[in-house]
Short mmCIF file of C-alpha atoms in Angstrom, two decimals:
data_model
loop_
_atom_site.label_atom_id
_atom_site.label_comp_id
_atom_site.label_asym_id
_atom_site.label_seq_id
_atom_site.Cartn_x
_atom_site.Cartn_y
_atom_site.Cartn_z
CA UNK Q 231 76.21 59.24 74.88
CA UNK Q 232 78.38 59.88 78.31
CA UNK Q 233 79.19 63.17 77.06
CA UNK Q 234 75.52 64.42 76.74
CA UNK Q 235 74.58 62.69 80.66
CA UNK Q 236 77.56 64.81 82.07
CA UNK Q 237 75.98 67.47 80.39
CA UNK Q 238 72.61 67.10 81.48
CA UNK Q 239 73.75 66.51 84.70
CA UNK Q 240 75.92 69.73 84.66
CA UNK Q 241 73.29 71.54 84.15
CA UNK Q 242 71.65 69.98 86.85
CA UNK Q 243 73.50 71.94 89.34
CA UNK Q 244 72.12 74.55 91.84
CA UNK Q 245 71.27 77.76 89.83
CA UNK Q 246 73.14 79.06 92.29
CA UNK Q 247 76.86 78.29 91.63
CA UNK Q 248 75.77 79.86 87.85
CA UNK Q 249 75.57 82.66 89.53
CA UNK Q 250 78.87 82.75 91.54
CA UNK Q 251 80.88 82.01 87.89
CA UNK Q 252 78.32 84.54 86.16
CA UNK Q 253 80.21 87.25 89.83
CA UNK Q 254 83.41 86.39 88.40
CA UNK Q 255 82.94 87.37 84.61
CA UNK Q 256 82.43 91.04 83.14
CA UNK Q 257 79.59 92.30 81.43
CA UNK Q 258 80.67 91.68 77.74
CA UNK Q 259 81.63 88.16 78.10
CA UNK Q 260 78.21 86.90 79.50
CA UNK Q 261 76.15 88.90 77.43
CA UNK Q 262 78.53 87.62 74.17
CA UNK Q 263 79.97 84.28 75.14
CA UNK Q 264 78.00 82.86 78.15
CA UNK Q 265 74.99 83.44 77.00
CA UNK Q 266 75.08 81.92 74.15
CA UNK Q 267 76.42 78.85 75.38
CA UNK Q 268 73.30 76.63 75.22
CA UNK Q 269 69.50 77.56 75.46
CA UNK Q 270 69.32 77.08 79.36
CA UNK Q 271 72.88 79.26 79.99
CA UNK Q 272 70.36 81.66 78.21
CA UNK Q 273 67.96 81.81 80.82
CA UNK Q 274 70.42 82.03 83.20
CA UNK Q 275 71.57 85.02 81.94
CA UNK Q 276 67.68 86.14 81.84
CA UNK Q 277 67.20 85.30 85.05
CA UNK Q 278 70.74 86.81 86.71
CA UNK Q 279 69.77 89.72 89.62
CA UNK Q 280 73.50 90.30 89.84
CA UNK Q 281 74.92 92.35 86.53
CA UNK Q 282 77.97 95.15 86.97
CA UNK Q 283 77.86 98.14 84.89
CA UNK Q 284 80.83 100.12 83.90
CA UNK Q 285 80.13 102.63 81.81
CA UNK Q 286 83.20 103.63 81.10
CA UNK Q 287 83.82 100.69 78.97
CA UNK Q 288 80.86 100.67 76.97
CA UNK Q 289 79.82 102.70 73.94
CA UNK Q 290 76.03 103.21 72.44
CA UNK Q 291 75.77 99.92 70.87
CA UNK Q 292 76.73 97.99 73.35
CA UNK Q 293 73.91 100.83 76.16
CA UNK Q 294 71.34 99.51 73.62
CA UNK Q 295 72.06 95.86 73.61
CA UNK Q 296 71.83 95.68 77.44
CA UNK Q 297 68.46 97.66 77.80
CA UNK Q 298 67.38 94.45 75.19
CA UNK Q 299 69.29 91.55 76.79
CA UNK Q 300 69.58 92.96 80.93
CA UNK Q 301 65.82 94.20 83.19
CA UNK Q 302 67.13 97.15 84.92
CA UNK Q 303 65.80 95.58 88.41
CA UNK Q 304 69.00 92.38 87.66
CA UNK Q 305 71.57 95.14 87.84
CA UNK Q 306 72.69 95.85 91.30
CA UNK Q 307 75.83 97.72 90.90
CA UNK Q 308 76.26 100.21 88.96
CA UNK Q 309 79.90 102.67 87.71
CA UNK Q 310 79.14 105.94 85.91
CA UNK Q 311 82.04 108.28 84.57
CA UNK Q 312 80.54 112.35 83.75
CA UNK Q 313 82.77 112.25 80.78
CA UNK Q 314 80.69 111.26 77.06
CA UNK Q 315 77.93 113.28 77.79
CA UNK Q 316 75.90 111.18 74.86
CA UNK Q 317 76.59 108.05 76.55
CA UNK Q 318 75.22 109.38 79.97
CA UNK Q 319 71.73 110.86 78.24
CA UNK Q 320 71.11 107.26 76.30
CA UNK Q 321 71.89 105.25 79.40
CA UNK Q 322 69.61 107.56 81.48
CA UNK Q 323 66.92 107.55 79.27
CA UNK Q 324 66.84 104.58 78.56
CA UNK Q 325 67.72 103.23 82.80
CA UNK Q 326 66.22 105.98 84.84
CA UNK Q 327 67.55 105.66 88.27
CA UNK Q 328 63.78 104.95 89.81
CA UNK Q 329 63.82 101.23 87.64
CA UNK Q 330 67.21 100.15 89.85
CA UNK Q 331 64.95 98.11 92.49
CA UNK Q 332 68.07 96.40 93.51
CA UNK Q 333 71.08 98.70 93.14
CA UNK Q 334 72.80 97.61 96.64
CA UNK Q 335 76.86 100.08 95.19
CA UNK Q 336 76.55 103.25 93.24
CA UNK Q 337 78.99 105.26 92.15
CA UNK Q 338 79.43 108.66 90.52
CA UNK Q 339 83.16 110.13 88.98
CA UNK Q 340 82.85 113.67 88.04
CA UNK Q 341 79.68 114.23 87.77
CA UNK Q 342 78.10 118.00 86.98
CA UNK Q 343 75.74 118.99 89.69
CA UNK Q 344 72.06 118.60 87.67
CA UNK Q 345 72.40 114.96 87.63
CA UNK Q 346 73.14 115.01 90.85
CA UNK Q 347 70.34 116.35 91.84
CA UNK Q 348 67.95 113.66 89.64
CA UNK Q 349 70.33 110.60 90.93
CA UNK Q 350 69.38 112.01 94.54
CA UNK Q 351 65.91 112.89 93.76
CA UNK Q 352 65.41 108.45 92.26
CA UNK Q 353 67.60 106.87 94.77
CA UNK Q 354 65.17 108.12 97.50
CA UNK Q 355 62.93 105.53 96.23
CA UNK Q 356 65.41 102.71 96.36
CA UNK Q 357 65.14 100.86 99.77
CA UNK Q 358 68.17 98.06 98.11
CA UNK Q 359 71.33 100.59 98.44
CA UNK Q 360 74.27 99.21 100.64
CA UNK Q 361 76.99 102.09 98.69
CA UNK Q 362 76.60 105.07 97.61
CA UNK Q 363 80.08 107.22 96.44
CA UNK Q 364 81.15 110.11 95.29
CA UNK Q 365 84.86 110.55 93.49
CA UNK Q 366 84.26 113.93 92.16
CA UNK Q 367 82.04 116.65 90.82
CA UNK Q 368 83.00 119.44 88.46
CA UNK Q 369 81.98 121.79 91.05
CA UNK Q 370 83.91 122.53 93.95
CA UNK Q 371 80.98 123.46 95.98
CA UNK Q 372 77.85 121.67 95.89
CA UNK Q 373 74.12 123.55 96.50
CA UNK Q 374 72.18 123.35 99.44
CA UNK Q 375 69.50 122.06 97.74
CA UNK Q 376 71.86 118.90 96.43
CA UNK Q 377 72.65 119.32 100.80
CA UNK Q 378 69.83 118.41 101.41
CA UNK Q 379 69.18 115.78 99.47
CA UNK Q 380 72.57 113.91 100.68
CA UNK Q 381 71.58 114.80 103.73
CA UNK Q 382 68.69 112.44 102.82
CA UNK Q 383 70.02 110.05 101.37
CA UNK Q 384 72.27 109.60 104.88
CA UNK Q 385 69.19 108.19 106.79
CA UNK Q 386 68.51 105.47 104.49
CA UNK Q 387 68.87 102.29 106.43
CA UNK Q 388 70.03 100.05 103.80
CA UNK Q 389 72.63 102.63 103.96
CA UNK Q 390 76.23 100.87 104.80
CA UNK Q 391 79.04 102.73 103.30
CA UNK Q 392 79.16 105.99 101.81
CA UNK Q 393 82.29 108.42 100.22
CA UNK Q 394 81.99 111.74 99.15
CA UNK Q 395 84.98 113.26 97.15
CA UNK Q 396 83.18 116.78 97.24
CA UNK Q 397 82.33 119.90 99.89
CA UNK Q 398 79.77 118.43 101.56
CA UNK Q 399 78.55 120.74 105.05
CA UNK Q 400 75.97 119.32 106.60
CA UNK Q 401 75.70 117.17 110.06
CA UNK Q 402 75.87 114.03 109.74
CA UNK Q 403 73.22 110.95 111.44
CA UNK Q 404 72.72 107.53 110.44
CA UNK Q 405 71.50 104.17 112.88
CA UNK Q 406 72.56 102.49 110.01
CA UNK Q 407 75.91 103.51 107.96
CA UNK Q 408 79.13 101.85 109.65
CA UNK Q 409 81.82 103.10 107.50
CA UNK Q 410 81.83 106.86 105.92
CA UNK Q 411 85.00 108.11 103.14
CA UNK Q 412 85.41 112.46 103.09
CA UNK Q 413 86.88 114.68 101.32
CA UNK Q 414 87.17 117.66 103.84
CA UNK Q 415 84.99 117.97 107.02
CA UNK Q 416 84.50 120.59 109.53
CA UNK Q 417 85.12 120.00 113.29
CA UNK Q 418 81.18 119.87 113.60
CA UNK Q 419 81.04 117.06 111.22
CA UNK Q 420 83.77 114.98 112.67
CA UNK Q 421 81.85 115.09 116.18
CA UNK Q 422 78.62 114.24 113.88
CA UNK Q 423 80.55 111.07 112.09
CA UNK Q 424 81.83 109.65 116.50
CA UNK Q 425 78.85 111.27 117.99
CA UNK Q 426 75.70 110.20 116.12
CA UNK Q 427 76.64 107.03 113.94
CA UNK Q 428 76.68 104.38 116.28
CA UNK Q 429 77.20 101.70 113.55
CA UNK Q 430 80.06 103.36 112.24
CA UNK Q 431 83.17 101.74 112.13
CA UNK Q 432 85.53 102.38 109.34
CA UNK Q 433 86.33 106.37 109.19
CA UNK Q 434 88.50 107.41 106.60
CA UNK Q 435 89.22 111.53 106.04
CA UNK Q 436 91.20 113.85 104.44
CA UNK Q 437 91.89 117.25 105.23
CA UNK Q 438 90.94 116.63 108.46
CA UNK Q 439 90.77 119.78 110.57
CA UNK Q 440 91.77 121.57 113.77
CA UNK Q 441 89.88 120.84 115.96
CA UNK Q 442 89.26 122.21 119.41
CA UNK Q 443 89.84 120.03 122.31
CA UNK Q 444 86.81 121.64 124.69
CA UNK Q 445 84.85 119.47 122.09
CA UNK Q 446 81.92 117.35 123.34
CA UNK Q 447 83.57 113.80 121.96
CA UNK Q 448 82.09 110.43 122.57
CA UNK Q 449 83.19 106.99 123.40
CA UNK Q 450 83.43 105.74 119.40
CA UNK Q 451 82.75 101.77 118.33
CA UNK Q 452 85.40 102.18 115.43
CA UNK Q 453 87.99 99.93 114.13
CA UNK Q 454 89.28 101.62 111.51
CA UNK Q 455 90.50 105.21 111.24
CA UNK Q 456 92.41 106.74 108.77
CA UNK Q 457 93.66 110.33 108.39
CA UNK Q 458 94.89 111.47 104.93
CA UNK Q 459 97.29 114.91 104.81
CA UNK Q 460 95.85 115.98 108.35
CA UNK Q 461 95.85 119.49 109.86
CA UNK Q 462 95.82 117.28 113.77
CA UNK Q 463 97.84 118.62 116.03
CA UNK Q 464 99.77 114.74 117.97
CA UNK Q 465 97.62 116.76 121.21
CA UNK Q 466 94.13 116.86 119.54
CA UNK Q 467 95.12 113.00 117.65
CA UNK Q 468 95.80 111.54 121.14
CA UNK Q 469 92.59 113.68 122.08
CA UNK Q 470 90.49 111.53 119.73
CA UNK Q 471 92.69 108.39 120.16
CA UNK Q 472 91.79 108.03 123.65
CA UNK Q 473 87.64 108.12 122.88
CA UNK Q 474 88.45 104.86 120.68
CA UNK Q 475 89.35 102.01 122.59
CA UNK Q 476 87.79 99.03 120.14
CA UNK Q 477 89.95 100.59 117.53
CA UNK Q 478 92.45 97.54 115.37
CA UNK Q 479 93.57 99.86 112.26
CA UNK Q 480 95.10 103.20 112.08
CA UNK Q 481 96.13 105.48 109.00
CA UNK Q 482 97.53 108.67 108.92
CA UNK Q 483 100.04 110.59 107.32
CA UNK Q 484 100.41 114.18 106.23
CA UNK Q 485 103.18 116.12 103.82
CA UNK Q 486 103.57 119.22 106.07
CA UNK Q 487 103.97 117.50 109.02
CA UNK Q 488 106.25 118.95 112.02
CA UNK Q 489 109.39 117.27 114.14
CA UNK Q 490 107.94 117.35 117.10
CA UNK Q 491 105.52 115.17 116.21
CA UNK Q 492 107.69 112.50 114.78
CA UNK Q 493 109.22 112.73 118.74
CA UNK Q 494 106.50 112.37 119.90
CA UNK Q 495 105.37 109.60 117.72
CA UNK Q 496 108.35 107.87 118.46
CA UNK Q 497 107.34 107.80 122.31
CA UNK Q 498 103.34 106.41 121.36
CA UNK Q 499 104.39 102.90 123.70
CA UNK Q 500 103.06 103.60 127.15
CA UNK Q 501 99.72 105.88 124.86
CA UNK Q 502 99.43 102.29 122.75
CA UNK Q 503 99.32 100.43 125.40
CA UNK Q 504 96.87 102.35 127.61
CA UNK Q 505 94.51 103.64 124.75
CA UNK Q 506 95.12 101.63 121.26
CA UNK Q 507 94.64 98.15 123.01
CA UNK Q 508 93.38 96.40 120.20
CA UNK Q 509 95.47 98.02 117.86
CA UNK Q 510 97.40 96.26 115.38
CA UNK Q 511 98.47 97.35 112.28
CA UNK Q 512 99.18 100.93 112.94
CA UNK Q 513 100.86 102.41 109.57
CA UNK Q 514 101.82 106.36 108.72
CA UNK Q 515 103.66 108.12 106.16
CA UNK Q 516 105.43 111.80 107.96
CA UNK Q 517 106.85 114.15 106.40
CA UNK Q 518 108.76 117.35 108.00
CA UNK Q 519 111.39 119.90 107.12
CA UNK Q 520 112.15 121.55 110.32
CA UNK Q 521 114.03 118.45 111.29
CA UNK Q 522 117.76 118.77 112.88
CA UNK Q 523 120.39 116.54 111.19
CA UNK Q 524 122.04 115.13 114.93
CA UNK Q 525 118.24 113.93 116.14
CA UNK Q 526 117.54 111.85 113.92
CA UNK Q 527 119.53 109.32 114.97
CA UNK Q 528 117.82 108.82 118.77
CA UNK Q 529 115.00 109.11 116.53
CA UNK Q 530 114.88 105.95 115.29
CA UNK Q 531 115.98 103.93 118.14
CA UNK Q 532 113.46 105.48 119.89
CA UNK Q 533 111.51 102.90 117.58
CA UNK Q 534 114.07 100.21 117.95
CA UNK Q 535 112.28 98.58 121.22
CA UNK Q 536 110.78 95.31 121.56
CA UNK Q 537 107.56 96.76 121.51
CA UNK Q 538 108.32 98.14 118.53
CA UNK Q 539 110.18 95.74 116.65
CA UNK Q 540 108.57 92.60 118.66
CA UNK Q 541 105.98 92.90 120.18
CA UNK Q 542 104.26 94.60 117.16
CA UNK Q 543 106.43 94.03 114.72
CA UNK Q 544 106.09 98.02 113.26
CA UNK Q 545 109.60 98.63 111.38
CA UNK Q 546 110.23 102.41 109.88
CA UNK Q 547 112.10 103.26 107.32
CA UNK Q 548 113.71 106.49 106.83
CA UNK Q 549 114.68 109.01 103.90
CA UNK Q 550 116.56 111.97 103.59
CA UNK Q 551 115.74 114.07 100.62
CA UNK Q 552 117.66 116.87 99.60
CA UNK Q 553 118.50 119.09 96.59
CA UNK Q 554 120.15 122.36 97.68
CA UNK Q 555 119.00 124.74 99.80
CA UNK Q 556 115.77 122.59 100.05
CA UNK Q 557 115.59 119.18 102.26
CA UNK Q 558 113.19 116.79 103.81
CA UNK Q 559 111.86 113.84 106.30
CA UNK Q 560 109.73 111.15 105.53
CA UNK Q 561 109.80 107.52 108.27
CA UNK Q 562 106.87 105.81 107.53
CA UNK Q 563 106.02 102.56 108.21
CA UNK Q 564 107.52 99.78 106.50
CA UNK Q 565 110.89 97.88 106.11
CA UNK Q 566 111.26 97.02 102.13
CA UNK Q 567 114.30 99.46 101.49
CA UNK Q 568 116.80 97.21 100.81
CA UNK Q 569 115.16 95.33 98.40
CA UNK Q 570 114.05 97.64 96.40
CA UNK Q 571 117.83 100.08 96.55
CA UNK Q 572 118.40 102.44 95.00
CA UNK Q 573 115.73 101.80 91.66
CA UNK Q 574 112.32 102.71 92.98
CA UNK Q 575 113.01 107.23 93.99
CA UNK Q 576 112.28 109.82 93.03
CA UNK Q 577 115.95 110.90 92.36
CA UNK Q 578 117.42 114.25 94.37
CA UNK Q 579 121.13 114.90 94.63
CA UNK Q 580 121.25 112.97 97.75
CA UNK Q 581 118.77 110.61 99.23
CA UNK Q 582 119.62 108.57 102.29
CA UNK Q 583 117.68 105.50 103.66
CA UNK Q 584 117.71 103.58 106.49
CA UNK Q 585 115.34 101.05 108.42
CA UNK Q 586 114.73 100.42 112.32
CA UNK Q 587 116.04 96.78 111.49
CA UNK Q 588 118.89 97.59 110.77
CA UNK Q 589 121.85 100.33 111.78
CA UNK Q 590 123.10 101.24 108.57
CA UNK Q 591 121.87 104.02 105.77
CA UNK Q 592 122.17 103.99 101.89
CA UNK Q 593 123.41 106.52 100.23
CA UNK Q 594 122.20 107.21 97.18
CA UNK Q 595 124.12 110.70 94.94
CA UNK Q 596 122.58 112.29 91.67
CA UNK Q 597 125.80 114.63 90.34
CA UNK Q 598 122.84 116.60 88.32
CA UNK Q 599 123.99 119.85 86.96
CA UNK Q 600 127.44 120.09 88.93
CA UNK Q 601 125.94 120.40 91.96
CA UNK Q 602 128.20 118.65 94.76
CA UNK Q 603 131.18 121.43 92.80
CA UNK Q 604 129.52 124.54 94.17
CA UNK Q 605 127.70 123.73 97.10
CA UNK Q 606 130.45 120.92 98.66
CA UNK Q 607 129.74 121.75 102.51
CA UNK Q 608 126.02 121.60 102.57
CA UNK Q 609 126.01 118.28 101.16
CA UNK Q 610 129.42 116.84 103.82
CA UNK Q 611 126.86 118.57 106.60
CA UNK Q 612 124.23 116.50 105.25
CA UNK Q 613 126.20 113.24 105.25
CA UNK Q 614 128.69 113.83 107.54
CA UNK Q 615 126.30 112.16 110.30
CA UNK Q 616 125.96 108.81 108.90
CA UNK Q 617 129.83 108.23 107.52
CA UNK Q 618 130.29 105.62 109.40
CA UNK Q 619 126.66 103.97 109.22
CA UNK Q 620 127.20 103.95 105.86
CA UNK Q 621 126.72 100.70 103.96
CA UNK Q 622 125.82 100.88 100.40
CA UNK Q 623 125.92 104.09 98.00
CA UNK Q 624 124.10 104.14 94.98
CA UNK Q 625 125.95 107.04 92.01
CA UNK Q 626 123.53 108.64 89.12
CA UNK Q 627 126.36 108.95 86.23
CA UNK Q 628 124.61 110.89 83.21
CA UNK Q 629 127.98 111.96 81.60
CA UNK Q 630 131.25 113.05 82.17
CA UNK Q 631 131.22 116.27 84.21
CA UNK Q 632 128.90 114.59 86.38
CA UNK Q 633 131.34 112.25 87.22
CA UNK Q 634 133.70 114.31 87.60
CA UNK Q 635 131.45 116.39 90.57
CA UNK Q 636 130.97 113.56 91.97
CA UNK Q 637 134.82 112.50 92.48
CA UNK Q 638 135.66 115.46 93.79
CA UNK Q 639 132.38 115.68 96.53
CA UNK Q 640 133.78 111.24 96.65
CA UNK Q 641 137.39 112.54 97.79
CA UNK Q 642 136.51 115.36 100.12
CA UNK Q 643 134.03 113.93 101.95
CA UNK Q 644 135.85 110.26 102.56
CA UNK Q 645 132.42 108.18 102.00
CA UNK Q 646 134.83 105.64 99.69
CA UNK Q 647 136.37 104.51 103.17
CA UNK Q 648 133.00 103.71 104.62
CA UNK Q 649 130.52 101.67 101.73
CA UNK Q 650 131.76 98.13 100.82
CA UNK Q 651 128.51 98.15 98.40
CA UNK Q 652 128.33 100.19 95.08
CA UNK Q 653 125.95 101.27 92.70
CA UNK Q 654 126.35 102.34 89.03
CA UNK Q 655 123.55 104.29 87.93
CA UNK Q 656 123.82 105.06 84.20
CA UNK Q 657 121.74 107.46 82.55
CA UNK Q 658 122.66 109.20 79.49
CA UNK Q 659 121.89 106.79 76.51
CA UNK Q 660 125.21 107.85 74.51
CA UNK Q 661 127.51 107.59 77.76
CA UNK Q 662 130.72 105.95 77.00
CA UNK Q 663 133.31 107.31 79.73
CA UNK Q 664 133.82 103.74 81.27
CA UNK Q 665 136.84 104.73 82.09
CA UNK Q 666 136.17 107.08 84.88
CA UNK Q 667 133.78 103.89 86.29
CA UNK Q 668 136.62 101.65 86.21
CA UNK Q 669 138.82 104.61 88.42
CA UNK Q 670 135.87 105.54 91.09
CA UNK Q 671 135.51 101.16 91.45
CA UNK Q 672 139.38 101.09 92.11
CA UNK Q 673 139.85 103.43 94.39
CA UNK Q 674 137.14 102.27 96.53
CA UNK Q 675 138.93 99.98 98.50
CA UNK Q 676 136.67 98.32 101.03
CA UNK Q 677 133.92 98.00 98.50
CA UNK Q 678 133.04 93.63 97.96
CA UNK Q 679 129.81 94.33 96.38
CA UNK Q 680 129.39 96.36 92.75
CA UNK Q 681 125.54 96.85 91.47
CA UNK Q 682 125.03 97.69 87.75
CA UNK Q 683 121.88 99.00 86.07
CA UNK Q 684 121.28 101.63 83.12
CA UNK Q 685 118.01 101.82 81.26
CA UNK Q 686 119.22 102.39 77.52
CA UNK Q 687 120.13 98.73 77.06
CA UNK Q 688 124.25 98.98 76.27
CA UNK Q 689 124.63 96.22 79.69
CA UNK Q 690 127.44 94.11 78.09
CA UNK Q 691 129.19 97.01 76.83
CA UNK Q 692 129.02 98.89 80.35
CA UNK Q 693 130.17 95.54 81.71
CA UNK Q 694 132.70 94.03 79.42
CA UNK Q 695 134.91 97.93 79.76
CA UNK Q 696 133.87 97.98 83.60
CA UNK Q 697 135.62 94.70 84.37
CA UNK Q 698 138.16 94.36 81.45
CA UNK Q 699 140.82 96.64 83.65
CA UNK Q 700 138.80 96.79 87.21
CA UNK Q 701 140.53 94.88 90.78
CA UNK Q 702 137.38 92.61 89.90
CA UNK Q 703 138.92 89.75 92.37
CA UNK Q 704 138.26 91.93 95.21
CA UNK Q 705 134.45 91.25 94.67
CA UNK Q 706 132.38 89.16 95.90
CA UNK Q 707 129.44 89.92 94.56
CA UNK Q 708 128.00 91.15 91.49
CA UNK Q 709 124.08 92.96 91.79
CA UNK Q 710 122.09 94.04 88.24
CA UNK Q 711 118.94 95.32 87.66
CA UNK Q 712 117.60 93.05 85.53
CA UNK Q 713 114.26 90.81 83.34
CA UNK Q 714 117.01 89.57 80.08
CA UNK Q 715 116.82 85.27 80.95
CA UNK Q 716 120.61 85.35 79.12
CA UNK Q 717 121.60 88.44 79.94
CA UNK Q 718 121.86 86.40 82.83
CA UNK Q 719 123.76 83.80 81.75
CA UNK Q 720 126.41 85.47 79.71
CA UNK Q 721 127.19 87.59 82.63
CA UNK Q 722 127.79 84.31 85.35
CA UNK Q 723 129.59 83.56 82.17
CA UNK Q 724 131.69 86.71 81.51
CA UNK Q 725 131.77 87.99 84.96
CA UNK Q 726 134.34 84.40 86.06
CA UNK Q 727 136.12 86.08 89.12
CA UNK Q 728 133.22 87.23 90.85
CA UNK Q 729 131.65 84.59 93.32
CA UNK Q 730 128.51 85.87 94.14
CA UNK Q 731 125.59 87.37 91.40
CA UNK Q 732 122.23 88.73 92.81
CA UNK Q 733 119.64 89.97 90.30
CA UNK Q 734 117.09 91.80 90.86
CA UNK Q 735 113.87 93.65 89.32
CA UNK Q 736 110.38 95.54 90.28
CA UNK Q 737 108.39 92.51 90.08
CA UNK Q 738 108.15 88.65 90.39
CA UNK Q 739 110.15 87.18 88.17
CA UNK Q 740 109.36 83.56 89.38
CA UNK Q 741 109.65 81.84 86.27
CA UNK Q 742 113.08 83.54 85.59
CA UNK Q 743 114.44 82.64 88.12
CA UNK Q 744 113.62 79.09 87.68
CA UNK Q 745 114.78 78.94 84.63
CA UNK Q 746 118.10 80.58 84.92
CA UNK Q 747 118.76 77.32 87.79
CA UNK Q 748 117.12 75.00 85.76
CA UNK Q 749 120.43 76.33 83.61
CA UNK Q 750 123.25 76.34 86.01
CA UNK Q 751 121.93 72.90 86.81
CA UNK Q 752 122.34 71.03 83.21
CA UNK Q 753 125.14 73.55 81.75
CA UNK Q 754 127.36 74.89 84.26
CA UNK Q 755 129.99 73.05 86.32
CA UNK Q 756 130.75 74.90 89.40
CA UNK Q 757 129.26 74.30 92.25
CA UNK Q 758 126.57 76.50 93.51
CA UNK Q 759 123.91 77.34 96.40
CA UNK Q 760 120.20 80.26 95.73
CA UNK Q 761 117.97 81.70 97.18
CA UNK Q 762 114.94 84.17 96.46
CA UNK Q 763 112.85 86.23 97.61
CA UNK Q 764 109.77 87.94 95.17
CA UNK Q 765 111.73 90.89 93.83
CA UNK Q 766 115.22 89.04 93.98
CA UNK Q 767 117.62 85.12 92.28
CA UNK Q 768 121.32 85.04 94.82
CA UNK Q 769 123.75 82.41 93.56
CA UNK Q 770 126.39 81.74 95.11
CA UNK Q 771 129.10 79.36 93.51
CA UNK Q 772 131.51 77.04 96.12
CA UNK Q 773 134.94 75.82 94.99
CA UNK Q 774 135.17 73.20 97.50
CA UNK Q 775 131.56 72.64 99.51
CA UNK Q 776 128.88 70.22 97.89
CA UNK Q 777 125.80 72.22 97.47
CA UNK Q 778 122.69 69.48 97.97
CA UNK Q 779 120.44 69.88 94.77
CA UNK Q 780 117.97 72.03 96.20
CA UNK Q 781 115.23 71.91 92.99
#
């Protein structure tokens, strides 16, 4: 009796609550599960008017079922992938676009111009559309007819957001648009967006063109501005930003930038304080090849002022990639290189990284194809400015030749006189020359921390053979990339001369971290402390210090 009464009370809840529940369910769950719980739920699904359709997840049978169960007026979000023509033709024959009278969001992927023209014609009769996106078209250029229909769509008073990843060349004029995301645009289009769209708050542009400095721009109410692969010069960029005094978010990237742009950017403290006083999020990623190696230190020092690090909390990461005779320098707004070093990089022969929150460099060396033996002096010239600031060194080893090449280069460059931490990365499925690794570690006189990484699953043999004959008593820490709990336990038991262990991985492992700490607490006599973040767990054993229970 009580259960029946509870069910009755539950069904008396406002229907909007059940609509909110359906908002978090996918289409098939609503139609095949939720709908059949009871008669009231069946009625709710008939009246529910916020259905989201993702056409790429549906079969012909699914579409026919939807046709029987859902009225087009109850669909408010539609994503169409033009991959399977039979699916598209069936869907559009059963659901003409002009029947979606409450449609708020429409997204089109890989569309042919014929379908795009037909859809745009029908959209003219829909007054509810708030967001329209075209992510790709099969033809790079669209016809004048389609451009005209798109221009008419922009004038709809309901439209708030548009994304056009195609070559649309018409000017913009809209009193309602708040967000524009464009694949490319002309300088006249950029001016029209800023001058003729008074409600515009977010603007994202790919391949933004160079602009004439004498163009007439009005002051803008933009709060978010994003440039992807921008071709703007630093002068042009500053000219635009002076007209966006309300900007709170700025993002830009360019894989073909110039070093003078880096230098100007590092001097933006006054520019931001005068022209962008509301800016609180500044993200960028810039890459150049025309840098001077001796100027990198001065560039980074300019980003180490209290304005960048304390007032704004905008630390900068710097990366240098080298593969004879090519090299490139990248700076970007991030500071988490310490957590992921050295496992997340696209391996080049030399990869150097640092951050403005510290003054030390991490260096990755991959001895591919005996590169160091053939171009020793060139690589030495790359590393020489950083030698006295090296902290962590990673060595990728795949065969005996790579070890010989590394040993030769290390002996000529004096790197091992500076580093205190080494990562050994085994990148060969049948590698077995562990003595060479032992020799490398034994000649590293100042190293007190060793990291080990291999994707080929013989980590136990690696640790056994390396630490059998190495001078482990000089090591303070052993770091290992793994997500295997049993291997973590084995490592702690096997390498007893090391006082600290750090386990790392790409993704968060909170459950494994907890289980390992519980195991240590219950099974281990040694006193220890620990600290962890999202991607790593560090355990430190103490001989004479009592550590409070941290669990």
